CSV table of C-alpha atoms in Angstrom, one decimal:
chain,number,residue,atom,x,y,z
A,1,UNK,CA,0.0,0.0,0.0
A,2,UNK,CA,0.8,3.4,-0.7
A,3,UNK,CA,1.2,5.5,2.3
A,4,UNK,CA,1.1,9.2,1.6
A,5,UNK,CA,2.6,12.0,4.5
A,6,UNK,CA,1.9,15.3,4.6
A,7,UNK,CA,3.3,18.2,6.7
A,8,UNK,CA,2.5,20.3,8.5
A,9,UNK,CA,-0.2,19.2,9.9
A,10,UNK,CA,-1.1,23.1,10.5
A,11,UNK,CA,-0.1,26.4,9.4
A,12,UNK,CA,-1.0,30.1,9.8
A,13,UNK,CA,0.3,32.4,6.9
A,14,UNK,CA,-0.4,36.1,7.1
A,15,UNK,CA,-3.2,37.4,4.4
A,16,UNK,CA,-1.3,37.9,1.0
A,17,UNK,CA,1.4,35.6,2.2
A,18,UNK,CA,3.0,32.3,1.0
A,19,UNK,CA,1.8,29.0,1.9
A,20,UNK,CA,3.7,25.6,1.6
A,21,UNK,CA,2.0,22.3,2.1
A,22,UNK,CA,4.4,19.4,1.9
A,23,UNK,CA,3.0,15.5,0.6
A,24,UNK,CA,5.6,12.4,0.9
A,25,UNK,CA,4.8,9.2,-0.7
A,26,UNK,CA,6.0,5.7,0.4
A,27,UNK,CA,6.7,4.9,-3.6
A,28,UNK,CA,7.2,6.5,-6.4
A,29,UNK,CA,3.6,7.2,-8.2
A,30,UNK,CA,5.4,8.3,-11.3
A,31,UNK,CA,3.7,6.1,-13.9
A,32,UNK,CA,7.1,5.5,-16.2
A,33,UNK,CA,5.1,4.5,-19.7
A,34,UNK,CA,3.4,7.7,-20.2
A,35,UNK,CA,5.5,9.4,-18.0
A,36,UNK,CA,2.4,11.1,-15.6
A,37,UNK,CA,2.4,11.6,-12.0
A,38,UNK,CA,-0.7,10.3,-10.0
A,39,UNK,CA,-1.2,12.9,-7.7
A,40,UNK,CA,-3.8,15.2,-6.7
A,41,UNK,CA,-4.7,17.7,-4.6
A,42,UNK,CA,-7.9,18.6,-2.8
A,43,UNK,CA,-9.3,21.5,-0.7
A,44,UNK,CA,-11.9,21.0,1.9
A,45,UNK,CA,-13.4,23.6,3.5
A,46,UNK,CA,-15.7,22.8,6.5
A,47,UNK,CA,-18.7,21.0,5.9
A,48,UNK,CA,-18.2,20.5,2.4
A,49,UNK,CA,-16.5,17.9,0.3
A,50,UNK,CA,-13.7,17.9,-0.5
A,51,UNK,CA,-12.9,20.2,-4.0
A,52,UNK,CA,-10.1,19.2,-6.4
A,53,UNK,CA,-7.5,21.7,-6.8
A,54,UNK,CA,-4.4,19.8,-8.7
A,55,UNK,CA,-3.9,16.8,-10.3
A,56,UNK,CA,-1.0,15.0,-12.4
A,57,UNK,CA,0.9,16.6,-9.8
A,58,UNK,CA,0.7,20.5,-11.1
A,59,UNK,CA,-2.2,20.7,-13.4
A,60,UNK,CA,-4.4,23.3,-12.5
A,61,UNK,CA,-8.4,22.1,-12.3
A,62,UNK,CA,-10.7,24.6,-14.4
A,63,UNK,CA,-11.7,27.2,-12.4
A,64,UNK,CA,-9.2,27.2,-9.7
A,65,UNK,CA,-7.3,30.9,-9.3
A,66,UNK,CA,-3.6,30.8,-10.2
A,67,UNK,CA,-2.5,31.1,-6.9
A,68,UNK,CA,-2.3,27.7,-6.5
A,69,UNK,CA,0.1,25.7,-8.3
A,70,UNK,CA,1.7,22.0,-7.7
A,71,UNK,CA,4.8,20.7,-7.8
A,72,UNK,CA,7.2,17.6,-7.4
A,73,UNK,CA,7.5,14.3,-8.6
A,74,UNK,CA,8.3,10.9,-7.8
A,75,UNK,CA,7.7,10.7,-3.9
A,76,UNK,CA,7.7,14.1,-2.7
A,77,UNK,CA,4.9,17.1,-3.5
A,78,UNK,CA,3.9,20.5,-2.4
A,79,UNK,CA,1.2,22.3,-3.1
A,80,UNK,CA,1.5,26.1,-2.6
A,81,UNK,CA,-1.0,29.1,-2.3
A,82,UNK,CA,1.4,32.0,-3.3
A,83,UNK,CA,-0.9,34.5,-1.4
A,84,UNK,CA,-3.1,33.8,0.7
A,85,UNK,CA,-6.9,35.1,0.9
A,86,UNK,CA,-9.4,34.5,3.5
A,87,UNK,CA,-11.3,32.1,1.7
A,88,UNK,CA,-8.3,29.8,1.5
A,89,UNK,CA,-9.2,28.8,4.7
A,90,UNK,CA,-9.2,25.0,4.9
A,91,UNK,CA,-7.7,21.7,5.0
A,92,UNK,CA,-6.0,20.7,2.3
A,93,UNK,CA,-5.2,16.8,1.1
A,94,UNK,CA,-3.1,15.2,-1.3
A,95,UNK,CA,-4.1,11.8,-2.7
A,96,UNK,CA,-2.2,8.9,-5.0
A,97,UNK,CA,-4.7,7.4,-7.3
A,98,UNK,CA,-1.5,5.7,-9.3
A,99,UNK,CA,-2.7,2.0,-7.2
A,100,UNK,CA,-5.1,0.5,-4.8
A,101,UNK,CA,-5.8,1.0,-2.5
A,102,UNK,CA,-6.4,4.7,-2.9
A,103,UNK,CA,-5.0,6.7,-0.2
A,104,UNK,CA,-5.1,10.8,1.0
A,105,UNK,CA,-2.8,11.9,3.2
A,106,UNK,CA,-3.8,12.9,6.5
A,107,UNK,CA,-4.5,16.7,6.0
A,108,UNK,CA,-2.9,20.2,6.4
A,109,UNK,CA,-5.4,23.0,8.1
A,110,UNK,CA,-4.6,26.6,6.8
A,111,UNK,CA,-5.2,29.3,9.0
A,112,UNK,CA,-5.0,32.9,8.9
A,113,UNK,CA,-1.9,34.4,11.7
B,1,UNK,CA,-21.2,19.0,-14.2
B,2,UNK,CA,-22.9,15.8,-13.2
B,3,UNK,CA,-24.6,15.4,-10.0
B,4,UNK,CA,-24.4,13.4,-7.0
B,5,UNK,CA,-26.7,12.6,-4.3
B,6,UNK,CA,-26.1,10.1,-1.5
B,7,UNK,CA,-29.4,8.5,0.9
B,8,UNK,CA,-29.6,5.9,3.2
B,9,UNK,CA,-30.3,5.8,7.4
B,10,UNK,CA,-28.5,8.2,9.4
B,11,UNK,CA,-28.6,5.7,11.8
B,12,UNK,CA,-27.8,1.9,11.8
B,13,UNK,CA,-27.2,-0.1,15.5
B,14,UNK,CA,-23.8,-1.9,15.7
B,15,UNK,CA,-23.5,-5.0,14.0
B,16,UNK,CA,-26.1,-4.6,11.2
B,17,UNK,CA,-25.7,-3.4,7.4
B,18,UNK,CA,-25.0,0.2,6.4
B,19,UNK,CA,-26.6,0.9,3.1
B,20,UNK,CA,-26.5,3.9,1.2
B,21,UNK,CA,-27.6,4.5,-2.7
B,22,UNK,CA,-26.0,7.2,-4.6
B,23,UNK,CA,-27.8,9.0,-7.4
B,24,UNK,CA,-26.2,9.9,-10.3
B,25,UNK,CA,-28.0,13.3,-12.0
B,26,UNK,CA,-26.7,14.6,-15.4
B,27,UNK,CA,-25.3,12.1,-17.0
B,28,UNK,CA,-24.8,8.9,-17.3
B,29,UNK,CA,-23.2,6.4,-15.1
B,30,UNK,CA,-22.1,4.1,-17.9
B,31,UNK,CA,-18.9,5.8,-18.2
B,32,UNK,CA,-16.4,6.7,-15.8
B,33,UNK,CA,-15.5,5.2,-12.3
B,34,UNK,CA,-17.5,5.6,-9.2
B,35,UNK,CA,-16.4,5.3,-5.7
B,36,UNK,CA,-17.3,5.8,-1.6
B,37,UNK,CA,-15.2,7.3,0.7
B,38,UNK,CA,-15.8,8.3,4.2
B,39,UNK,CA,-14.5,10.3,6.6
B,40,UNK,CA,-15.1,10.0,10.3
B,41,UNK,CA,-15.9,13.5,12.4
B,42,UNK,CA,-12.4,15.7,12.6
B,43,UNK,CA,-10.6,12.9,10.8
B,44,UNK,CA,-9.2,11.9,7.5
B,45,UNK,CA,-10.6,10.4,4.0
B,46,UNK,CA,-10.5,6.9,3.5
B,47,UNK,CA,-11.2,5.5,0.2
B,48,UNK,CA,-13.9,2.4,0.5
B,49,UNK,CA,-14.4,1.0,-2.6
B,50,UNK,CA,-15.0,1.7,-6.5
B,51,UNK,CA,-17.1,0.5,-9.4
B,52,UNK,CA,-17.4,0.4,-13.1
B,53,UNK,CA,-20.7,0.4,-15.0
B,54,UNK,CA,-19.5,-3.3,-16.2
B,55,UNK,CA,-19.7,-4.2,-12.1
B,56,UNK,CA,-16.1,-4.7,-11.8
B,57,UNK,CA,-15.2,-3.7,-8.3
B,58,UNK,CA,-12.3,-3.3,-5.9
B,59,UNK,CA,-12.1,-2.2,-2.5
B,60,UNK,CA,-10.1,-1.2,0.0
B,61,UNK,CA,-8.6,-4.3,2.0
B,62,UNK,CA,-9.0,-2.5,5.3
B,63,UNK,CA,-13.0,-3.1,4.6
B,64,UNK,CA,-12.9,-6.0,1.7
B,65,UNK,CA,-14.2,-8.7,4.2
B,66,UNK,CA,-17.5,-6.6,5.0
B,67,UNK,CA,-17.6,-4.1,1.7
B,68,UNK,CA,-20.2,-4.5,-1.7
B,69,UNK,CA,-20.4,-1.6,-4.0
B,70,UNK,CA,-22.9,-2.8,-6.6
B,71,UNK,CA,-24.3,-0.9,-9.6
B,72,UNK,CA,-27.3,-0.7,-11.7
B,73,UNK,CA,-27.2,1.5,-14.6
B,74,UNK,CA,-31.1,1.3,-15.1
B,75,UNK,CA,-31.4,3.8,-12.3
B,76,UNK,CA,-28.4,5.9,-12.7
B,77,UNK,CA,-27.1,4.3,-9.3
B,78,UNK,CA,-24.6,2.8,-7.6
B,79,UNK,CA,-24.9,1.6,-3.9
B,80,UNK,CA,-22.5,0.6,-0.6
B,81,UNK,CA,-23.5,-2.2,1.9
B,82,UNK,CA,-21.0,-2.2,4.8
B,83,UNK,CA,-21.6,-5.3,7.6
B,84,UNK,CA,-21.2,-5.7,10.8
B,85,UNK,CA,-20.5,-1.8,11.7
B,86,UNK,CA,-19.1,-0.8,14.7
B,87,UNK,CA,-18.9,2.9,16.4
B,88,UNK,CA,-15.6,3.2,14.0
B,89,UNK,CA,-17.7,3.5,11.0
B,90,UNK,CA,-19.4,6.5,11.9
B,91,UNK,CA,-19.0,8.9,9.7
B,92,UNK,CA,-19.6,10.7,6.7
B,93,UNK,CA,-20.2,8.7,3.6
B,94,UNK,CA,-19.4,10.8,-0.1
B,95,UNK,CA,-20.1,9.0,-3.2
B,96,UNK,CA,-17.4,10.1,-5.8
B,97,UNK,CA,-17.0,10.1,-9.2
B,98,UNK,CA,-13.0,10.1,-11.3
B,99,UNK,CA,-12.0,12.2,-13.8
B,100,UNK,CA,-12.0,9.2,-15.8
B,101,UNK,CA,-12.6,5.7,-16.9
B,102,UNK,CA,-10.3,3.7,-14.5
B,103,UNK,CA,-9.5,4.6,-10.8
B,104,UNK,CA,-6.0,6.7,-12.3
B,105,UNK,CA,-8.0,9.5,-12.6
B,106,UNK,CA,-8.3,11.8,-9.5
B,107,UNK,CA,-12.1,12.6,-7.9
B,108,UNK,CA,-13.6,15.2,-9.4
B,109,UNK,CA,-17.4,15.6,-8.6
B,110,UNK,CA,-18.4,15.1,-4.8
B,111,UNK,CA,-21.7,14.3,-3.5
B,112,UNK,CA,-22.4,16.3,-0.3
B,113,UNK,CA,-21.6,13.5,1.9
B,114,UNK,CA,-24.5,11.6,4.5
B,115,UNK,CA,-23.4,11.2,7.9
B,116,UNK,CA,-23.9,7.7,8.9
B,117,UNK,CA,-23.7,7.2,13.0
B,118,UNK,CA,-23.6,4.0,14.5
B,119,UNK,CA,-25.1,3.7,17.5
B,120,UNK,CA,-27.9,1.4,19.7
């Protein structure tokens, strides 16, 4: 099974400032034939599913602002938020779909300091 | 943007059968790749289980012994029976649909999620 990490598992980022969510998986979910990474990211915000953000590792879902943006490959990932707004506010998981079982990591809460 | 729309008791005592039906609005559910996943109060998702419209299933080994995810494209549904529930299967149950065909697509339409207790 793949066992995907993330850190933190909080963080409070100023309005307009950077934030860094990190994602570590136990194997590589690099797919070597066609060369795509099976990695997404999702935003939840509280009591609402959970929203995709970023998947194939940095491509951007339709309709999500440009402030977010993935990056990485192989076993290690981070999803950033180059300035944060209010409505950021959320927790934030990555996810492998490259084999099953599918698995998230455990979550990162973003806060406002 | 398709639609989805989990129902079922909020309620089941410990050691019966959860069941909940998803409904699938706006198109159709012979294409693409449908799964449950829960997520207990203030925890985690867990990934349960997926389907194809052909019934090919897989789940999640944690749960295969007391997991079914069955289909039936008649109705535009597809359904999750979990036995012999405990307190550690409360939560809340989202039916999900992938980007794509197989489960190497990430989830991208959410149903709003049920809450499922489990309780006497």
């Amino acid at each position: 099974d793949i066992v995907m990490t993330q850190s933190p598992d909080s963080l409070a980022v100023s309005l307009g400032e950077r934030a860094t969510i990190n994602c570590k998986s136990s194997q590589s979910v690099l797919y070597s034939s066609n060369n795509m990474t099976y990695l997404a990211w999702y935003q939840q915000k509280p009591g609402q599913p959970p929203k995709l953000l970023i998947y194939w590792a940095s491509t951007r879902e339709s309709g999500v602002p440009d402030r977010f943006s993935g990056s990485g490959s192989g076993t290690d990932f981070t999803l950033t938020i180059s300035s944060l707004q209010a409505e950021d506010v959320a927790v934030y998981y990555c996810q492998q779909y490259f084999t099953t079982p599918l698995s998230f990591g455990g979550g990162t809460k973003v806060e406002i300091k | 943007q398709v639609q989805l729309q989990e129902s079922g008791p909020g309620l089941v005592k410990p050691s019966e059968t959860l069941s909940l039906t998803c409904t699938v609005s706006g198109g159709s559910i012979r294409s693409y790749c449908w799964s449950w996943i829960r997520q207990p109060p203030g925890k985690g998702l867990e990934w349960i289980g997926f389907i194809f419209y052909s019934e090919s299933a897989d789940y999640n080994p944690s749960l295969k012994s007391r997991v079914t995810i069955s289909i039936d494209t008649s109705k535009n549904q597809f359904s999750v029976k979990l036995s012999s529930v405990t307190a550690a299967d409360t939560a809340v149950y989202y039916c999900v649909r992938s980007k794509g065909n197989s489960y190497g697509y990430p989830f991208d339409d959410w149903g709003q999620g049920t809450l499922v207790t489990v309780s006497s």
